[in-house]
mmCIF file of C-alpha atoms (C1' of nucleotides) in Angstrom:
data_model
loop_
_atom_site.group_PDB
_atom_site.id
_atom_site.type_symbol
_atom_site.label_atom_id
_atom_site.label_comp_id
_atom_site.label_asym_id
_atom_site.label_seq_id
_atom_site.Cartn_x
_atom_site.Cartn_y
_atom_site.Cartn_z
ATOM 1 C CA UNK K 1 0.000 0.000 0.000
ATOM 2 C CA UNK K 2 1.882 3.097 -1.410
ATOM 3 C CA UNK K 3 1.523 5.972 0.770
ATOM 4 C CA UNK K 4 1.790 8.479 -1.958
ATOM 5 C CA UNK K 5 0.032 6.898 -5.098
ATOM 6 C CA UNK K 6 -1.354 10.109 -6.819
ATOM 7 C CA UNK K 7 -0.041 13.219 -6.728
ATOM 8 C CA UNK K 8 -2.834 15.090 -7.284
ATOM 9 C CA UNK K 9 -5.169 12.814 -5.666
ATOM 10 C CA UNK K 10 -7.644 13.050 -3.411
ATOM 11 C CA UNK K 11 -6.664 13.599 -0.023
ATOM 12 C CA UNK K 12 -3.990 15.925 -1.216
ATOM 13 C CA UNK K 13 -4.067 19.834 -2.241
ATOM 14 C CA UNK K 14 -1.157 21.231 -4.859
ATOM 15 C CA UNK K 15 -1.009 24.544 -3.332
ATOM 16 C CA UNK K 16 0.903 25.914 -6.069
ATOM 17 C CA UNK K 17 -2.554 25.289 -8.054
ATOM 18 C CA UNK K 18 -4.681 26.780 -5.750
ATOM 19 C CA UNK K 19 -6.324 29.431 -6.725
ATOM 20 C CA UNK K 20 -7.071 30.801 -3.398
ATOM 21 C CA UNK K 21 -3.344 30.445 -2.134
ATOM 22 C CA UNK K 22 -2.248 32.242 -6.041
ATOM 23 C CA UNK K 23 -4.619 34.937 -5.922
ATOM 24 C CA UNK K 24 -3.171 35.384 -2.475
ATOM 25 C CA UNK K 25 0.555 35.619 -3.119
ATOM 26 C CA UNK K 26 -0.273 37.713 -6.347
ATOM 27 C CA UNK K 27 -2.443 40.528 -4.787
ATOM 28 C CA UNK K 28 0.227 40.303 -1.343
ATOM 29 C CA UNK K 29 2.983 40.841 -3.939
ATOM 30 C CA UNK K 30 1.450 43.743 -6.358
ATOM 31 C CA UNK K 31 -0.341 45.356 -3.646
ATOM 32 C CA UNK K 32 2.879 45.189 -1.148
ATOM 33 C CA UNK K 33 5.169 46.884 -3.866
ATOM 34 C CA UNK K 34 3.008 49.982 -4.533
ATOM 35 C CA UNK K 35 2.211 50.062 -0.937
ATOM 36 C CA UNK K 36 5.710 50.923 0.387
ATOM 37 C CA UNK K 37 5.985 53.498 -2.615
ATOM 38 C CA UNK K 38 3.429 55.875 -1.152
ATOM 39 C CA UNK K 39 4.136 54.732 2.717
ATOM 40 C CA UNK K 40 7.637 56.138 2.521
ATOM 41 C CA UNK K 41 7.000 59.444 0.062
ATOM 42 C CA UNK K 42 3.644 59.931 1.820
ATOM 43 C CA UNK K 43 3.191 58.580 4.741
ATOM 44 C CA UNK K 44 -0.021 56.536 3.483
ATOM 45 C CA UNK K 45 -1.115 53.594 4.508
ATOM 46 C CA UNK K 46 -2.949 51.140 2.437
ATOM 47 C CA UNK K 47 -6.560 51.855 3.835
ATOM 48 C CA UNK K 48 -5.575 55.467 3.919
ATOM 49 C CA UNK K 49 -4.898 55.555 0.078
ATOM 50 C CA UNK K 50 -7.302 53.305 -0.753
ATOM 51 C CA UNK K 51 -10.286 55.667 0.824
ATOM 52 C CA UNK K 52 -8.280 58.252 -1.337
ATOM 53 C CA UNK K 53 -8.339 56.738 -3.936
ATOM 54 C CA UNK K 54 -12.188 56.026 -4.297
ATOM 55 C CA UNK K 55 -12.871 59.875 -3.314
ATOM 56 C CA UNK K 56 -10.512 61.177 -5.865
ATOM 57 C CA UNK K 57 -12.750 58.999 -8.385
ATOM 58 C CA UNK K 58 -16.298 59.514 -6.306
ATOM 59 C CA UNK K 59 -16.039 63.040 -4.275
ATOM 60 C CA UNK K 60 -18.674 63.120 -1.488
ATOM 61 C CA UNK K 61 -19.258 59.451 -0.799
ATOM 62 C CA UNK K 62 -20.005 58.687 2.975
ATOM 63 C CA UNK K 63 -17.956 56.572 5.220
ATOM 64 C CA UNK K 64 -20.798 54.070 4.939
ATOM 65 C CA UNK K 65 -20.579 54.264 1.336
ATOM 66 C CA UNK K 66 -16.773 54.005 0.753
ATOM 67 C CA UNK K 67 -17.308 50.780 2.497
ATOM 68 C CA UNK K 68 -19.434 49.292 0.301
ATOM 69 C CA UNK K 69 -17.126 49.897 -2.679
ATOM 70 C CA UNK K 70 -13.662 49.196 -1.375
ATOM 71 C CA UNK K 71 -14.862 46.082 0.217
ATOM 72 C CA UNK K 72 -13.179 47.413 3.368
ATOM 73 C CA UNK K 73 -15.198 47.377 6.797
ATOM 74 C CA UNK K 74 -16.119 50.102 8.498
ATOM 75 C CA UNK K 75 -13.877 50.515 11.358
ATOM 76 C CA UNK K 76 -10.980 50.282 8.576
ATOM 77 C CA UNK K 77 -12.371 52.936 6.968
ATOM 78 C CA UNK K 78 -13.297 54.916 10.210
ATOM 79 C CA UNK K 79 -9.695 55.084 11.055
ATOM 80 C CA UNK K 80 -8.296 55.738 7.633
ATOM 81 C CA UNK K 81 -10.544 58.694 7.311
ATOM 82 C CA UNK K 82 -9.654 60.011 11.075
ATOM 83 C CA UNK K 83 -6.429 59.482 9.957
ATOM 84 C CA UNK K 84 -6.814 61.828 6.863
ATOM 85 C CA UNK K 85 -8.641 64.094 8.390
ATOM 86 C CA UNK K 86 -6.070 64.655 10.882
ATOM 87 C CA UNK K 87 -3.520 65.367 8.108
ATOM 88 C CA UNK K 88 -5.923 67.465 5.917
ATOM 89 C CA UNK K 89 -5.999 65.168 3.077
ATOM 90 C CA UNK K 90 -9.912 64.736 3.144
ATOM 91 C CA UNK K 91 -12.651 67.276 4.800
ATOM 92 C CA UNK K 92 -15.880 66.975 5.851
ATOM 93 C CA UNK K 93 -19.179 68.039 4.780
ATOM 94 C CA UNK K 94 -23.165 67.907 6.330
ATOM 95 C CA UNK K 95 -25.596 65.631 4.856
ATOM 96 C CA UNK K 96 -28.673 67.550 3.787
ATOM 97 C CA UNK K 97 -31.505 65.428 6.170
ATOM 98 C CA UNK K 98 -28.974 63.514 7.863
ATOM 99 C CA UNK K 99 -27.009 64.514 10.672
ATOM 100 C CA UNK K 100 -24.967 60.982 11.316
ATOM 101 C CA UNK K 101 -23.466 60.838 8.061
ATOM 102 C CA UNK K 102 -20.824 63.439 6.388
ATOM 103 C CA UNK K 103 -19.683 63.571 2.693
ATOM 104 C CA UNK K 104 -16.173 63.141 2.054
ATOM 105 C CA UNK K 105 -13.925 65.073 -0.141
ATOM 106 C CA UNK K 106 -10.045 65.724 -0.851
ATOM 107 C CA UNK K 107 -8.575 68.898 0.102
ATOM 108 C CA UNK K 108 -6.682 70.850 -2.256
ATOM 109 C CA UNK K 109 -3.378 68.598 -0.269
ATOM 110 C CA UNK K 110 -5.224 65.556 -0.749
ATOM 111 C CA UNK K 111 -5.925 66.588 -4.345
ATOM 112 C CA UNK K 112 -2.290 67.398 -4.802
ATOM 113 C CA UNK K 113 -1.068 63.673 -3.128
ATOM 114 C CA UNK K 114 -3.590 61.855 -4.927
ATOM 115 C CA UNK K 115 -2.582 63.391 -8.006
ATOM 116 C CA UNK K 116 1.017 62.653 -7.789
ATOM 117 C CA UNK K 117 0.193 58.759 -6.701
ATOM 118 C CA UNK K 118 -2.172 58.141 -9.491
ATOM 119 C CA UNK K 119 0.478 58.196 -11.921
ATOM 120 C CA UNK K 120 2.829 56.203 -9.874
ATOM 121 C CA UNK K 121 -0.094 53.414 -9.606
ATOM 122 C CA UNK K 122 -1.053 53.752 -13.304
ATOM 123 C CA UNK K 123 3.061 52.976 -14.188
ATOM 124 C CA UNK K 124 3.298 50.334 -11.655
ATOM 125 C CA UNK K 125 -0.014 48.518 -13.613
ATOM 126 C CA UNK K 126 1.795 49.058 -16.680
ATOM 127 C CA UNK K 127 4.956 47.087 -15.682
ATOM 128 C CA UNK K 128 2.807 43.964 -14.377
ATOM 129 C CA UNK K 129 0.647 43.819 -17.405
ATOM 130 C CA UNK K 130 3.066 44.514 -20.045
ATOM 131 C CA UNK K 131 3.942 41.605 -20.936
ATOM 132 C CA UNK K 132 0.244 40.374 -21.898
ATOM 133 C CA UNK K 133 -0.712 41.371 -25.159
ATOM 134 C CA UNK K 134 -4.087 43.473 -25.806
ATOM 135 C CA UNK K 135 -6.320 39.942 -26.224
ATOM 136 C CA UNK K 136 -4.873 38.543 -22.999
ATOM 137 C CA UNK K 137 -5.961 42.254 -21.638
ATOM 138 C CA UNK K 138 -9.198 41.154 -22.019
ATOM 139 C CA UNK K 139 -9.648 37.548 -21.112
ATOM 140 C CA UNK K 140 -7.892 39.166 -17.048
ATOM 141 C CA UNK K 141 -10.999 41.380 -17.304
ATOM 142 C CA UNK K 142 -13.321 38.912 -17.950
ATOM 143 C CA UNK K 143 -12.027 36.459 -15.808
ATOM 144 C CA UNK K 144 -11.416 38.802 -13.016
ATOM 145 C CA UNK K 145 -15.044 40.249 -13.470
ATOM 146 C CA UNK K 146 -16.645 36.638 -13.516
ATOM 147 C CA UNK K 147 -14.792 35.372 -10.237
ATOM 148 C CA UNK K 148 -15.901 38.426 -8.377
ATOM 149 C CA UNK K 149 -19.194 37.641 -8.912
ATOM 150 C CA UNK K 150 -18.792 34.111 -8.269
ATOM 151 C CA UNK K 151 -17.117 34.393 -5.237
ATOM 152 C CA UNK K 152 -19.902 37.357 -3.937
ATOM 153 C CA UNK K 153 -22.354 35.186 -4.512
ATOM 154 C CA UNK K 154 -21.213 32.648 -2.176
ATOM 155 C CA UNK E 1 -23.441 63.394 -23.785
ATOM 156 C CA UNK E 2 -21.937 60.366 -22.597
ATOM 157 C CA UNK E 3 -21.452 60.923 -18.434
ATOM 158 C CA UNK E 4 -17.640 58.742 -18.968
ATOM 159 C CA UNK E 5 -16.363 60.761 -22.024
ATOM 160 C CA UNK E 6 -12.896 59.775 -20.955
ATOM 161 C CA UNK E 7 -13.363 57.090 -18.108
ATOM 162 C CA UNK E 8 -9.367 56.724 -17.851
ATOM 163 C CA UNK E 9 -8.467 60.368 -17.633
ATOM 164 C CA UNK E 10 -4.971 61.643 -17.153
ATOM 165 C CA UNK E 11 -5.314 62.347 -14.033
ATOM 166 C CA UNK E 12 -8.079 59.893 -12.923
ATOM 167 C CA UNK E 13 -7.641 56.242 -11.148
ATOM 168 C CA UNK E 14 -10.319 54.110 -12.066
ATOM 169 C CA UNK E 15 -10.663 52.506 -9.313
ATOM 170 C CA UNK E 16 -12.619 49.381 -10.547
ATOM 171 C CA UNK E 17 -10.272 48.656 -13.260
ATOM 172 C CA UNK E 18 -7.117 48.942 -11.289
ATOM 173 C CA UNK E 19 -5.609 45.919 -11.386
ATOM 174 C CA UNK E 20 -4.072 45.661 -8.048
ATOM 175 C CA UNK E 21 -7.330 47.148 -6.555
ATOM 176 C CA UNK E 22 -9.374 44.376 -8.328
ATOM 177 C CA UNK E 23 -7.343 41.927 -6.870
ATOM 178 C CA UNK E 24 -6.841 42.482 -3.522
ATOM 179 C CA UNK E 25 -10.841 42.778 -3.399
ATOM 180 C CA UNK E 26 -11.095 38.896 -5.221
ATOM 181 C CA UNK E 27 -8.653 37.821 -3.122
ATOM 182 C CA UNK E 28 -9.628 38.779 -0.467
ATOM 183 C CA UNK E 29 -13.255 37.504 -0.753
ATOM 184 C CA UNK E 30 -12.075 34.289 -1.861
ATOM 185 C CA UNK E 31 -9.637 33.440 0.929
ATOM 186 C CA UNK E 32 -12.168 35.396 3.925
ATOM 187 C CA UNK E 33 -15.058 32.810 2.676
ATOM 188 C CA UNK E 34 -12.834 29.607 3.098
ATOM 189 C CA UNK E 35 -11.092 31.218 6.271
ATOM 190 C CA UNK E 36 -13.966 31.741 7.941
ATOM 191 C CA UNK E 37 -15.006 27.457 7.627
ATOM 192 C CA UNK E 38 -11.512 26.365 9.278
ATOM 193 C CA UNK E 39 -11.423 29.309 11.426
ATOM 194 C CA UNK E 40 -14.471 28.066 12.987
ATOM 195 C CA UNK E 41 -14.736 24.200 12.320
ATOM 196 C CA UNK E 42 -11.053 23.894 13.176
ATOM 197 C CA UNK E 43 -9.266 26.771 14.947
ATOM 198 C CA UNK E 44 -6.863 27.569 12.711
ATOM 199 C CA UNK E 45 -5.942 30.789 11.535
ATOM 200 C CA UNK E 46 -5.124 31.865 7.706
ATOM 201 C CA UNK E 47 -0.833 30.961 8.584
ATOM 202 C CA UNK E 48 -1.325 27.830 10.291
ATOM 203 C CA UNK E 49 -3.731 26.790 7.567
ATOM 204 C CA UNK E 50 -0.972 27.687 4.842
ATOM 205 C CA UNK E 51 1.782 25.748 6.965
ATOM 206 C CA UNK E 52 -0.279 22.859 6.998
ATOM 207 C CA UNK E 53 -0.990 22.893 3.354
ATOM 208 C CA UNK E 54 2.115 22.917 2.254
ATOM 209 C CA UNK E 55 3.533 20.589 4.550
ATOM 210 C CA UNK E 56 0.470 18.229 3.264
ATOM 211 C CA UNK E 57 2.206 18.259 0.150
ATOM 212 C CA UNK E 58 5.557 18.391 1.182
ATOM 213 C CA UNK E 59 6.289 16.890 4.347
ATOM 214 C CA UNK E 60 9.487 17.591 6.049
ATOM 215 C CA UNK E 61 10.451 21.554 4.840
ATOM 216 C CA UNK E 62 11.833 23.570 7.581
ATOM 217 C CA UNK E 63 10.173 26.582 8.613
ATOM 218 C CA UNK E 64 12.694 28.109 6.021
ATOM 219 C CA UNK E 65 11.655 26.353 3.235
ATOM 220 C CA UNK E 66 8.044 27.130 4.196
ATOM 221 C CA UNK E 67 8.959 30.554 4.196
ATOM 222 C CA UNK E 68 10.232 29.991 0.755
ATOM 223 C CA UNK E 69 7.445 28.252 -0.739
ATOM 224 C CA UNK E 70 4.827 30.176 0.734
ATOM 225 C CA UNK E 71 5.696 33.594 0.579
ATOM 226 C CA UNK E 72 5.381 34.056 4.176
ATOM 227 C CA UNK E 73 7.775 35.973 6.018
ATOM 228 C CA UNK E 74 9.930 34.196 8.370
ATOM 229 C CA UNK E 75 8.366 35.210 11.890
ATOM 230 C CA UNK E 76 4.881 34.362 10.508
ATOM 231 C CA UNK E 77 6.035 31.024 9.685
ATOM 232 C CA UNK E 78 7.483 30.788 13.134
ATOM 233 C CA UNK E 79 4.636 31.945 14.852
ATOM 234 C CA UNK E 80 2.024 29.666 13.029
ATOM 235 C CA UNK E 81 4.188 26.682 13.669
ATOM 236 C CA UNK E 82 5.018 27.841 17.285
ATOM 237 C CA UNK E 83 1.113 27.291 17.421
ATOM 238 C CA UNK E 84 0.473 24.271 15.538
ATOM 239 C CA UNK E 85 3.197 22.634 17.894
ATOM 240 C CA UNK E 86 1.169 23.718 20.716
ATOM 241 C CA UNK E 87 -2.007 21.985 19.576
ATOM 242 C CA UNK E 88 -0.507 19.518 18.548
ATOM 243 C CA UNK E 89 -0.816 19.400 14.575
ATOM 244 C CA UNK E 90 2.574 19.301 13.796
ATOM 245 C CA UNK E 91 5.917 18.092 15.068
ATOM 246 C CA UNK E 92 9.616 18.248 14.364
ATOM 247 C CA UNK E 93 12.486 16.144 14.139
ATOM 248 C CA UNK E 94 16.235 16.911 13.879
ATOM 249 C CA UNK E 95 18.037 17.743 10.677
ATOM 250 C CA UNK E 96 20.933 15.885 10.207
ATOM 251 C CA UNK E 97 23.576 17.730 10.617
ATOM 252 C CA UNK E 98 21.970 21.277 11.464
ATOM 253 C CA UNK E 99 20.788 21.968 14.807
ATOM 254 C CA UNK E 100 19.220 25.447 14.128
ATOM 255 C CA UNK E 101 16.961 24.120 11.509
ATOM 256 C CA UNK E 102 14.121 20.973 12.434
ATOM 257 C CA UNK E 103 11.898 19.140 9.956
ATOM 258 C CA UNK E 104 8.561 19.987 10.017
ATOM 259 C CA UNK E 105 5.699 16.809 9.667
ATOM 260 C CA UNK E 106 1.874 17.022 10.121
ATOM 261 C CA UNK E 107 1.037 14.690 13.105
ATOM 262 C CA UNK E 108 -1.657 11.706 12.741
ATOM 263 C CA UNK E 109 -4.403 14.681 13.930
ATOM 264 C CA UNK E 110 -2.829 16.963 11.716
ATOM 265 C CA UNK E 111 -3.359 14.939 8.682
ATOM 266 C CA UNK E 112 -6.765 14.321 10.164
ATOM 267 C CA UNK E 113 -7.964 17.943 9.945
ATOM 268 C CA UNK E 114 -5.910 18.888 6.800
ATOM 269 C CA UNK E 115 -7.871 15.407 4.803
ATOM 270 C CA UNK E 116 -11.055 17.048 6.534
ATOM 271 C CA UNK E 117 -9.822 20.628 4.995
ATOM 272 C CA UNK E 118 -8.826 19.485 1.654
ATOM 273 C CA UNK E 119 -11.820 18.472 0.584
ATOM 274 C CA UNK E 120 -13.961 21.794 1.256
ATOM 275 C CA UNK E 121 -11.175 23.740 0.099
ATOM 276 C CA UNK E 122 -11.202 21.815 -3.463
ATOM 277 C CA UNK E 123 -15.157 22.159 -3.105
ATOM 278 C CA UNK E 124 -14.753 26.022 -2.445
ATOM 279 C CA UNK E 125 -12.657 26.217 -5.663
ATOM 280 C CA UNK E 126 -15.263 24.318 -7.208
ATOM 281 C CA UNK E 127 -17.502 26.800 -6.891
ATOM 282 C CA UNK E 128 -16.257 30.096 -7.622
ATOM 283 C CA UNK E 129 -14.575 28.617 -11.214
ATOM 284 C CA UNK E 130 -17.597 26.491 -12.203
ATOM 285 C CA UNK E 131 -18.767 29.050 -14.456
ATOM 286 C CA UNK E 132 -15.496 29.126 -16.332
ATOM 287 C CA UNK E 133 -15.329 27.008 -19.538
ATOM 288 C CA UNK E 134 -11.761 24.580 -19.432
ATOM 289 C CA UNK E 135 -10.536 27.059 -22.420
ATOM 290 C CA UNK E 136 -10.918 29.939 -19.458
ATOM 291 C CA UNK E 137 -9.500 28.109 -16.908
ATOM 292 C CA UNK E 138 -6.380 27.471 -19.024
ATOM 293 C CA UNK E 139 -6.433 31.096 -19.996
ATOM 294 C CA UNK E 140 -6.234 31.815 -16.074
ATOM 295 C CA UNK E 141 -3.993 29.641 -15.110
ATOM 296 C CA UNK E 142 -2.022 31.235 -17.990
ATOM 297 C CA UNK E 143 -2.490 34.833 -16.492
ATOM 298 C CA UNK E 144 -1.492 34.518 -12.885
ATOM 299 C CA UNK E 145 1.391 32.760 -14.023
ATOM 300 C CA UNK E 146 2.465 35.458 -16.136
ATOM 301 C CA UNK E 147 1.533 38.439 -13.760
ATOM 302 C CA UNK E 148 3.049 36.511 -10.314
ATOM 303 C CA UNK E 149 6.487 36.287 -12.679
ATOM 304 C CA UNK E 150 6.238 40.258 -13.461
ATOM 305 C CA UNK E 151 5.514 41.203 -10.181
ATOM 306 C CA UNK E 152 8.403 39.312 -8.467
ATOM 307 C CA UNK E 153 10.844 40.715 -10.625
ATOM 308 C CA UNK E 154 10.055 44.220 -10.166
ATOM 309 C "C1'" DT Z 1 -47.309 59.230 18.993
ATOM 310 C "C1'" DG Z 2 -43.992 56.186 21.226
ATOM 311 C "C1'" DA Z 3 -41.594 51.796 21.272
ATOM 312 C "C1'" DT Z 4 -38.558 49.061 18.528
ATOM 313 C "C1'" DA Z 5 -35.439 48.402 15.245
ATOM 314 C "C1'" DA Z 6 -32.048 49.907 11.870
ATOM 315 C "C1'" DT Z 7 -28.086 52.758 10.385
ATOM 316 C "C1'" DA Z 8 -23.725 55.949 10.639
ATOM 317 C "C1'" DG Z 9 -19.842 56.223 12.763
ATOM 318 C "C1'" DT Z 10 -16.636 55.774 16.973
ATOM 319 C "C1'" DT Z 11 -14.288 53.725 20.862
ATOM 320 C "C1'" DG Z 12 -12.105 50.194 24.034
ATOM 321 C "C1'" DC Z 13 -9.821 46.181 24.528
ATOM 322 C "C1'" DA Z 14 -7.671 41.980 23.354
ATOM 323 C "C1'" DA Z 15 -5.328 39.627 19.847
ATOM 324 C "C1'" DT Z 16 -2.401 39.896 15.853
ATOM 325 C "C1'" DT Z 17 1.138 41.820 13.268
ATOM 326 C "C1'" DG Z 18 5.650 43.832 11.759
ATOM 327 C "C1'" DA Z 19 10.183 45.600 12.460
ATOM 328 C "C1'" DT Z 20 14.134 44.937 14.894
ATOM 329 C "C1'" DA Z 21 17.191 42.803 17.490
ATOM 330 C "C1'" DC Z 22 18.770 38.689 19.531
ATOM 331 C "C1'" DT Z 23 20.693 33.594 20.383
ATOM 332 C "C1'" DA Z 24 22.527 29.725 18.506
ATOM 333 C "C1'" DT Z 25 24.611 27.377 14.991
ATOM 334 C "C1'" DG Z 26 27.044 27.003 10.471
ATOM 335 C "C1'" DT Z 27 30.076 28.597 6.712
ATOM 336 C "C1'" DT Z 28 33.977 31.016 4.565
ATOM 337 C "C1'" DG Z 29 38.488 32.638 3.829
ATOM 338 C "C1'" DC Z 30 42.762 33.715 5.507
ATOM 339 C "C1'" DG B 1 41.793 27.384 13.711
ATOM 340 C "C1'" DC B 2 39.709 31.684 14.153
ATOM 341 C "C1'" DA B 3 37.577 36.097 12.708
ATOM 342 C "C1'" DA B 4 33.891 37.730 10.034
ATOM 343 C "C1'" DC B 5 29.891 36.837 8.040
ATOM 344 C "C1'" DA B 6 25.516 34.155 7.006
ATOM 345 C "C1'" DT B 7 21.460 31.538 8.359
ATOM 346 C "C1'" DA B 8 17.578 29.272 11.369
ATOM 347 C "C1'" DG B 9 14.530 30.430 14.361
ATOM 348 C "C1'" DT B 10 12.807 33.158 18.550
ATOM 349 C "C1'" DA B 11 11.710 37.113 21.487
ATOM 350 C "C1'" DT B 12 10.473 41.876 22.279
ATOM 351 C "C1'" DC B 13 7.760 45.876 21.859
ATOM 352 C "C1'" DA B 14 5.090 49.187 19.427
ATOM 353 C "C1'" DA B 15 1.657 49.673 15.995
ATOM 354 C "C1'" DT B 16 -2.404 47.751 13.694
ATOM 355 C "C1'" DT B 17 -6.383 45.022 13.547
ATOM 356 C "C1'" DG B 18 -10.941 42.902 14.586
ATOM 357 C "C1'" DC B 19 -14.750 42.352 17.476
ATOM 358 C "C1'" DA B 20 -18.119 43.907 20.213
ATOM 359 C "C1'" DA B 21 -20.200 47.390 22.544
ATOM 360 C "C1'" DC B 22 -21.495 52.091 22.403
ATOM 361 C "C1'" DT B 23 -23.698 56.992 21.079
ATOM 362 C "C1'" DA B 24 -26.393 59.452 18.129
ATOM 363 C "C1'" DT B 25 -29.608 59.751 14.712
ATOM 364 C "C1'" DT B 26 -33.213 58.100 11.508
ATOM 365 C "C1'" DA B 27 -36.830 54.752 10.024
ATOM 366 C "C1'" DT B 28 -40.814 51.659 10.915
ATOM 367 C "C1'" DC B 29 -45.201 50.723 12.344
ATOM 368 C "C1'" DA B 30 -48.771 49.459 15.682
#
DNA sequence: TGATAATAGTTGCAATTGATACTATGTTGC
DNA sequence: GCAACATAGTATCAATTGCAACTATTATCA
């Protein structure tokens, strides 16, 4: 009785196929690199630029609302935007009928840092991508777009 | 008028089709679902999971070589398998000829909740790529290849 | 109306993490 | 054989996180 018949058998899991564990050490690795570019010229962390990020690209979403689209909770994003306020990246603005909530916008500062990122990010993309031509472009969209939804949906 | 006349602006981040954005948000989701079964069925945490994995499939790495092979860092590593010893999933036995470094096996239990694990995980992964043809599964096994490569060598 | 529940956002505390430094052992080159 | 350096793994301490509880406000509906 041979311990290890099958390599890929059954009781056994070829982490290197994973596609949890790859997805993982992918998004640790691309994420990780930008990550210490704005950390050390900024003093950003991840949460902090991401919030950033999605107000530079939506200006007056709510806390509550930059939750739902970063897919960060909402004490993350509580801190990052303390955090931001308290270096006058992102202000604060009333909510006509609602006095809990506050819109959330960049500063002319945060304008400025988000502005100088941006192009960082967009060259960083570049690098990783460049070696897929315009068709294989496509089929990481797709694919990207249809395990989203399949793994929401669980 | 069109409301995205230019949806990639100069100075714009797209946020949802930012590569390293998209992601971190799939990857996250993904690993958080399957997380959250041996978190609760099994008390393990995301590390200890990993360590287990890969000793699963390769049984006697040193923490070192788990380090290597799962893009850990070193006192994570340590720290999961500091734990693991503790309840008694793994064990270690001299290496011949180098006392810092000990060989790291999955105990009888600890094969018993990683043959439990395997399963569900495969399931999991199942189900978020069941709506992929083979042709797209190729195609993505393709891409994260490709972009894992570009990313490490920036 | 008023009681109950839901939502926005914050805070406190315990657990986890990350950076750094440390111990112990091994390797290299003179 | 012995400095100087490298490596395996651990410990320390501050910073970050995650969970649950909390305040304040708004919504529901009998």
């Amino acid at each position: 009785m041979r311990p290890e018949r099958k390599p890929a058998g059954e009781g056994l899991l070829v982490l290197e196929h994973f596609l949890p564990y790859r997805l993982s050490v992918l998004s640790n690795t691309v994420s990780g690199r930008i990550a210490k570019c704005y950390e050390r010229q900024f003093q950003l962390t991840i949460p902090e630029w991401r919030v950033m990020a999605v107000l530079g690209r939506f200006p007056g979403l709510t806390a509550a609302e930059v939750t739902e689209r970063t897919a960060m909770d909402k004490v993350q994003v509580s801190r990052a935007v303390a955090r931001l306020k308290k270096t006058a990246r992102i202000e604060q603005r009333a909510v006509e009928g609602d006095r809990r909530a506050r819109h959330l916008f960049l500063t002319a500062a945060g304008h400025e840092v988000y502005s100088e990122i941006v192009p960082l990010a967009r060259e960083y993309e570049r690098r990783v991508t460049q070696d897929l031509s315009a068709v294989e472009r496509a089929q990481l969209e797709r694919l990207l777009d249809k395990l989203t939804a399949a793994a929401m949906k669980l």
